[in-house]
Coordinates of C-alpha atoms and ligand atoms in Angstrom, one line a residue:
Chain A
M610 CA 44.8 56.2 -43.8
A611 CA 46.8 56.2 -47.1
N612 CA 50.9 54.4 -46.3
A613 CA 53.7 56.8 -47.2
I614 CA 55.3 56.0 -50.7
T615 CA 58.3 54.8 -50.7
E616 CA 60.1 53.2 -53.7
E617 CA 61.0 50.1 -51.3
A618 CA 57.1 50.0 -49.5
V619 CA 55.9 50.0 -53.8
Q620 CA 58.0 47.4 -54.8
K621 CA 57.4 45.0 -51.3
T622 CA 53.0 45.5 -52.5
V623 CA 53.8 45.1 -56.2
Y624 CA 56.0 41.8 -55.8
E625 CA 53.7 40.5 -53.0
A626 CA 50.4 41.2 -55.1
L627 CA 51.9 39.4 -58.5
P628 CA 51.7 35.6 -57.4
Q629 CA 48.0 36.2 -56.1
F630 CA 47.1 36.1 -60.2
G631 CA 49.2 33.0 -60.6
V632 CA 53.3 34.7 -60.8
D633 CA 56.1 32.4 -60.0
E634 CA 57.6 34.9 -56.7
G635 CA 61.1 33.5 -58.7
D636 CA 59.9 35.1 -62.0
I637 CA 59.6 38.5 -60.9
T638 CA 61.8 41.0 -61.8
R639 CA 62.0 45.0 -61.8
E640 CA 62.4 43.8 -65.8
A641 CA 60.0 41.5 -66.3
T642 CA 57.3 42.1 -68.6
F643 CA 53.6 41.3 -67.3
E644 CA 53.6 39.6 -70.4
D645 CA 55.9 37.0 -69.9
L646 CA 54.9 37.0 -66.3
D647 CA 50.9 36.7 -68.0
V648 CA 49.9 39.3 -66.1
D649 CA 46.4 40.2 -67.9
S650 CA 44.3 43.7 -68.0
L651 CA 42.2 42.0 -65.1
D652 CA 44.7 41.5 -63.8
L653 CA 46.5 45.1 -63.4
A654 CA 43.1 46.6 -62.8
E655 CA 43.1 44.5 -59.5
L656 CA 47.1 45.5 -59.2
S657 CA 45.8 49.5 -59.2
Q658 CA 42.7 48.8 -56.4
I659 CA 45.3 47.3 -54.0
I660 CA 47.7 50.0 -55.1
E661 CA 45.1 52.3 -54.7
D662 CA 43.6 51.0 -51.0
E663 CA 47.2 51.5 -50.2
Y664 CA 48.3 54.6 -51.1
G665 CA 45.5 56.4 -52.1
V666 CA 46.9 57.2 -55.7
A667 CA 44.2 56.6 -58.4
L668 CA 45.7 55.0 -61.8
K669 CA 43.9 55.1 -64.3
G670 CA 43.2 52.8 -67.3
D671 CA 45.0 55.0 -69.5
D672 CA 48.3 55.1 -66.9
V673 CA 48.0 51.2 -66.5
G674 CA 47.6 50.5 -70.2
K675 CA 51.5 51.9 -70.6
I676 CA 53.4 50.3 -68.6
K677 CA 55.2 47.2 -70.1
T678 CA 57.4 46.1 -66.8
V679 CA 57.1 45.7 -63.5
G680 CA 59.6 48.0 -63.1
D681 CA 57.4 50.3 -65.1
A682 CA 54.2 49.8 -62.9
I683 CA 56.2 50.9 -59.7
D684 CA 58.1 53.8 -61.1
L685 CA 54.3 55.4 -62.5
V686 CA 52.9 54.8 -58.6
I687 CA 56.0 56.8 -57.5
Q688 CA 54.7 59.5 -59.9
K689 CA 51.6 60.0 -59.6
G690 CA 51.9 59.5 -55.7
S691 CA 54.6 62.3 -55.8
Chain B
M774 CA 34.6 28.5 -53.0
S775 CA 31.7 29.2 -50.7
R776 CA 30.0 32.4 -49.7
P777 CA 32.0 34.1 -47.1
E778 CA 30.3 34.8 -43.4
N779 CA 29.6 38.4 -43.2
A780 CA 28.8 38.6 -47.3
V781 CA 25.6 41.7 -47.9
A782 CA 23.2 41.1 -50.5
L783 CA 22.3 44.5 -51.8
V784 CA 18.8 44.1 -53.9
T785 CA 17.8 47.4 -55.7
G786 CA 13.9 48.7 -56.0
A787 CA 13.4 46.3 -53.2
S788 CA 10.1 48.3 -51.6
K789 CA 7.8 46.1 -53.6
G790 CA 6.9 43.4 -56.6
I791 CA 10.2 41.4 -57.6
G792 CA 12.7 43.5 -55.4
S793 CA 11.1 43.0 -52.1
A794 CA 10.0 39.0 -53.2
I795 CA 14.0 39.0 -53.8
A796 CA 14.9 40.4 -50.8
K797 CA 13.3 37.8 -49.1
S798 CA 14.5 35.1 -50.7
L799 CA 17.7 35.9 -50.4
A800 CA 17.9 36.7 -46.4
A801 CA 16.1 33.1 -46.0
D802 CA 19.1 32.0 -47.7
G803 CA 21.3 33.5 -45.0
W804 CA 21.9 36.7 -47.2
A805 CA 22.1 40.2 -44.5
V806 CA 19.9 42.2 -47.3
A807 CA 20.0 45.9 -47.5
V808 CA 16.8 46.4 -49.3
N809 CA 17.0 49.4 -51.2
Y810 CA 14.2 52.3 -52.2
R811 CA 13.2 55.2 -54.1
S812 CA 10.3 56.6 -52.7
D813 CA 8.3 53.6 -50.8
E814 CA 9.9 53.8 -46.8
A815 CA 6.6 51.7 -46.0
G816 CA 6.9 49.0 -48.6
A817 CA 10.9 48.5 -48.2
N818 CA 10.4 48.5 -43.9
A819 CA 7.5 46.2 -44.3
A820 CA 9.7 44.0 -46.0
V821 CA 12.7 44.0 -43.6
K822 CA 10.1 43.9 -41.0
A823 CA 9.0 40.3 -42.4
I824 CA 12.8 39.6 -42.9
E825 CA 13.5 39.7 -39.6
E826 CA 10.3 38.0 -38.2
A827 CA 11.7 34.9 -40.0
G828 CA 14.8 35.1 -38.3
G829 CA 17.4 37.4 -40.8
T830 CA 19.1 40.0 -40.8
A831 CA 18.0 43.9 -43.3
K832 CA 17.5 47.0 -43.4
A833 CA 16.2 49.5 -45.4
I834 CA 18.6 51.4 -47.6
H835 CA 16.8 54.9 -49.7
A836 CA 18.7 56.0 -52.7
D837 CA 17.8 57.2 -55.7
V838 CA 19.9 55.0 -58.3
T839 CA 19.6 57.4 -61.2
S840 CA 22.0 60.4 -59.1
G841 CA 24.5 60.1 -56.1
D842 CA 27.5 58.0 -55.5
G843 CA 27.9 54.2 -56.1
K844 CA 30.9 53.8 -53.6
A845 CA 29.1 55.9 -51.0
L846 CA 26.7 53.6 -51.2
L847 CA 28.1 50.7 -51.2
K848 CA 30.3 51.9 -48.0
Q849 CA 27.4 52.6 -46.1
I850 CA 25.3 49.2 -46.3
E851 CA 28.9 47.5 -45.5
D852 CA 29.0 49.8 -42.3
D853 CA 25.5 49.7 -41.6
L854 CA 25.5 45.5 -41.8
G855 CA 28.6 44.4 -40.6
G856 CA 29.8 42.5 -44.3
P857 CA 31.2 43.9 -48.3
V858 CA 28.4 43.6 -50.7
L859 CA 29.2 40.4 -52.6
A860 CA 25.6 40.1 -54.4
L861 CA 24.2 42.6 -56.1
V862 CA 20.9 42.3 -57.5
N863 CA 19.8 45.6 -60.4
N864 CA 16.5 44.9 -59.7
A865 CA 15.4 48.7 -60.0
G866 CA 13.4 49.4 -62.9
V867 CA 10.5 51.9 -64.6
A868 CA 8.6 51.6 -67.6
R869 CA 7.4 54.6 -69.7
D870 CA 5.3 52.9 -72.6
N871 CA 4.4 54.5 -75.5
I872 CA 4.7 53.4 -79.3
V873 CA 7.9 54.9 -81.1
L874 CA 6.5 57.4 -82.8
Q875 CA 5.3 59.3 -79.7
L876 CA 8.0 58.2 -77.2
T877 CA 9.7 61.5 -76.3
D878 CA 13.1 61.9 -75.1
E879 CA 12.7 62.0 -71.8
D880 CA 10.8 58.7 -72.2
W881 CA 13.9 56.9 -73.1
D882 CA 16.4 58.7 -71.3
V883 CA 14.0 58.1 -67.6
V884 CA 14.0 54.2 -68.7
I885 CA 17.9 54.2 -70.0
G886 CA 18.9 56.3 -66.9
T887 CA 16.9 53.8 -64.3
N888 CA 16.8 50.6 -65.8
L889 CA 19.9 50.2 -67.7
T890 CA 23.4 53.0 -66.2
P891 CA 22.7 52.4 -62.6
A892 CA 23.6 48.3 -63.5
F893 CA 26.5 49.5 -64.9
R894 CA 27.8 52.0 -62.6
L895 CA 26.7 49.8 -59.2
T896 CA 28.3 46.2 -60.8
R897 CA 31.6 48.5 -61.6
D898 CA 31.2 49.8 -57.5
A899 CA 30.1 46.4 -55.8
L900 CA 32.9 44.0 -58.3
R901 CA 36.0 45.6 -56.1
P902 CA 34.8 44.0 -53.1
M903 CA 34.0 41.0 -54.7
I904 CA 37.6 40.4 -57.0
K905 CA 38.7 41.2 -53.2
A906 CA 37.1 39.0 -51.2
R907 CA 37.0 36.1 -55.0
Y908 CA 33.6 35.6 -54.2
G909 CA 31.0 37.7 -56.7
R910 CA 27.1 37.1 -57.0
V911 CA 25.8 40.2 -59.9
I912 CA 22.0 39.1 -61.1
N913 CA 20.7 42.2 -63.5
I914 CA 17.0 41.6 -63.2
A915 CA 16.0 41.9 -67.4
S916 CA 12.7 40.6 -69.2
V917 CA 11.7 39.1 -71.4
V918 CA 11.2 42.2 -73.6
G919 CA 14.6 43.0 -75.7
P920 CA 15.4 39.7 -76.5
R921 CA 11.8 39.8 -78.2
A922 CA 9.9 42.8 -78.9
N923 CA 6.8 43.9 -77.5
A924 CA 5.0 47.3 -79.2
G925 CA 5.4 50.2 -77.2
Q926 CA 8.4 49.1 -75.2
S927 CA 11.7 50.2 -77.6
N928 CA 12.7 52.3 -74.6
Y929 CA 12.1 49.2 -72.4
A930 CA 13.3 46.7 -74.7
A931 CA 16.6 48.4 -75.3
A932 CA 17.2 48.9 -71.6
K933 CA 16.5 45.3 -71.1
A934 CA 18.4 43.8 -73.8
G935 CA 21.6 46.1 -73.0
L936 CA 21.3 44.5 -69.5
I937 CA 21.3 40.9 -71.2
G938 CA 24.6 42.1 -73.6
M939 CA 26.4 43.8 -70.4
T940 CA 25.9 40.9 -68.4
K941 CA 27.2 38.1 -70.8
T942 CA 30.9 40.8 -71.3
I943 CA 31.1 41.4 -67.8
A944 CA 30.5 37.6 -66.0
A945 CA 33.4 37.0 -69.1
E946 CA 35.3 39.7 -67.5
V947 CA 35.2 38.4 -64.1
A948 CA 35.1 34.7 -64.3
R949 CA 38.2 34.2 -63.1
R950 CA 37.5 35.2 -59.7
G951 CA 34.9 33.6 -58.3
V952 CA 32.5 36.5 -59.3
T953 CA 29.4 35.2 -61.7
V954 CA 27.3 37.5 -63.5
N955 CA 23.8 36.4 -65.2
A956 CA 20.8 37.9 -65.9
V957 CA 16.8 36.5 -65.2
A958 CA 14.3 37.8 -67.6
P959 CA 10.6 37.7 -66.0
G960 CA 7.5 37.4 -68.2
F961 CA 4.5 38.3 -66.8
I962 CA 4.4 38.9 -63.5
A963 CA 2.0 40.6 -60.4
T964 CA 3.2 43.3 -60.3
D965 CA 2.4 46.9 -59.7
M966 CA 4.1 47.2 -63.3
T967 CA 1.5 45.2 -64.6
A968 CA -1.8 45.9 -62.8
D969 CA -2.6 48.3 -65.3
L970 CA -2.7 45.8 -68.0
A971 CA -4.7 43.6 -69.7
T972 CA -4.1 40.3 -68.0
D973 CA -6.6 38.3 -69.3
E974 CA -6.1 39.1 -73.0
I975 CA -2.0 38.7 -72.2
V976 CA -2.5 35.6 -70.2
K977 CA -3.9 34.0 -73.3
A978 CA -0.5 34.4 -75.3
I979 CA 1.3 32.5 -72.3
P980 CA 2.1 28.4 -72.8
A981 CA 1.6 28.8 -68.2
R982 CA -1.8 30.7 -69.0
R983 CA -1.5 32.6 -66.3
Q984 CA 0.7 35.4 -64.5
G985 CA 4.1 34.6 -62.7
T986 CA 4.5 35.8 -58.5
P987 CA 7.6 37.8 -57.1
E988 CA 8.2 35.0 -55.6
E989 CA 8.5 32.7 -58.4
V990 CA 11.0 35.8 -60.1
A991 CA 12.9 35.4 -56.6
A992 CA 13.6 31.3 -56.6
A993 CA 15.8 32.1 -59.8
V994 CA 17.2 34.8 -58.2
R995 CA 18.2 32.6 -55.4
F996 CA 19.5 30.2 -56.9
L997 CA 21.7 32.0 -58.6
A998 CA 23.4 34.1 -56.0
S999 CA 23.9 30.5 -54.5
D1000 CA 27.1 28.6 -53.4
D1001 CA 25.0 25.8 -56.1
A1002 CA 25.1 28.1 -58.8
G1003 CA 28.6 28.7 -58.9
Y1004 CA 29.4 27.7 -62.8
V1005 CA 26.4 29.3 -63.5
T1006 CA 27.6 32.8 -65.3
G1007 CA 27.0 34.9 -68.4
T1008 CA 23.5 33.6 -69.2
T1009 CA 19.7 34.5 -69.1
L1010 CA 17.5 32.3 -66.8
Y1011 CA 13.4 33.2 -67.9
V1012 CA 11.1 33.0 -65.8
D1013 CA 8.5 33.5 -67.9
G1014 CA 5.7 30.3 -68.0
G1015 CA 7.3 29.2 -71.5
M1016 CA 6.8 32.7 -73.0
S1017 CA 10.0 33.2 -75.1
A1018 CA 10.1 29.3 -75.4
Ligands
NAP2112 N1 6.2 42.8 -63.5 C1 6.4 42.2 -64.4 O1 5.9 42.0 -65.5 C2 7.9 42.4 -64.8 C3 8.3 41.7 -65.5 C4 9.8 41.9 -66.8 C5 10.7 42.6 -65.7 N2 10.5 42.8 -65.2 C6 11.5 44.0 -64.2 O2 10.8 43.9 -63.0 C7 11.8 45.0 -62.1 C8 10.9 44.8 -60.5 O3 9.4 45.3 -61.7 P1 8.0 45.0 -60.5 O4 7.4 44.1 -61.2 O5 8.4 44.5 -59.0 O6 8.3 47.2 -60.2 P2 7.4 47.5 -59.0 O7 6.2 46.4 -58.5 O8 7.0 49.0 -60.2 O9 8.7 48.1 -58.5 C9 9.7 48.8 -58.7 C10 10.3 49.1 -57.3 O10 11.8 49.8 -58.2 C11 12.5 51.2 -57.6 N3 13.1 51.7 -58.4 C12 12.6 52.5 -59.4 N4 13.0 53.8 -59.3 C13 14.0 53.8 -59.0 C14 15.2 54.2 -58.2 N5 15.3 55.4 -59.6 N6 16.2 54.4 -57.5 C15 15.6 52.8 -56.7 N7 14.6 51.8 -56.9 C16 13.8 52.4 -57.9 C17 11.0 51.1 -57.0 O11 11.2 52.3 -55.6 P3 10.0 52.8 -54.9 O12 8.5 52.2 -55.2 O13 10.2 52.6 -53.7 O14 9.9 54.1 -55.6 C18 10.0 49.9 -57.0 O15 10.7 48.7 -55.4 C19 11.6 45.6 -63.0 O16 13.4 46.1 -63.3 C20 10.9 45.6 -64.1 O17 11.6 46.8 -66.0 C21 9.3 43.3 -64.4

């Protein structure tokens, strides 16, 4: 069952996922860019899968290609899910 | 990292020949094996029976790799065998030989559509659970034909060379997640596919002076699927009696 999409829930999912890709927890903020966090395209593809498994929202390559910051990713999920 | 306990291996086209030998070999190494077949149900059931009699776990899975939903197939296998597919052996293959001047569009499409495209689709879909598990093995059964010429097989050569190119690039993309992607390139192996060929003539050109067996190809696959091969990725292992040397 897909979980309800709230900003708080999505933020928690994203914040918990990023350390799996080697990101320091302390560096994660909404404004942080994936470039600065050293999160690459494979990491973003995996993050998309985690989001899809959890919320049933499929993020396409085109959409994911445009996001720059952690906040962008959270906003995209909320936008796609509503 | 070692193989998760409930890991399942899917071998496409495992009802006979090389695929059947691979299924048995992986089962002997402790993998639960999904024995895929298209038309030869009896062959698939015989492979399953042999595996079970040897103390292994296997199930025959009907699917035509050229059609249908890979994700649904992987889900069905996970449900049936009790774990995610963490080894995928893209073995299903056909040949439709003819000199290029006489090769039809259909001959081309069938060979590319069976030997190459399904390997891409299934690999893409199977990588999901593999990346999640931080463990995976993808093994594509290519051929010595592709890297080298064989008159009458331009469609087959294109598909097999395509598999090798795809293997290298996907290997580079996912290596950081503990997933390896390799190819095995058999030479001239005694199976139904080669039954009508002039064995004596061909064997003269093989340094080992004999045909290979499906079991010899399976041994290479078994190694690449094992924990011992965790640092081997993006490569092609030739099992060809020296044909490509
Ligand atoms: N034999 C050789 O010398 C040699 C050399 C180099 C590479 N290879 C490669 O090794 C692989 C196995 O060859 P083989 O010699 O063992 O051939 P084979 O004895 O003719 O067996 C082919 C297998 O592929 C399956 N298959 C074909 N189309 C399929 C489809 N659309 N969906 C699912 N399964 C399908 C068949 O299933 P059903 O019988 O159930 O229909 C059968 O199990 C092939 O990729 C081949 O190109 C073989």
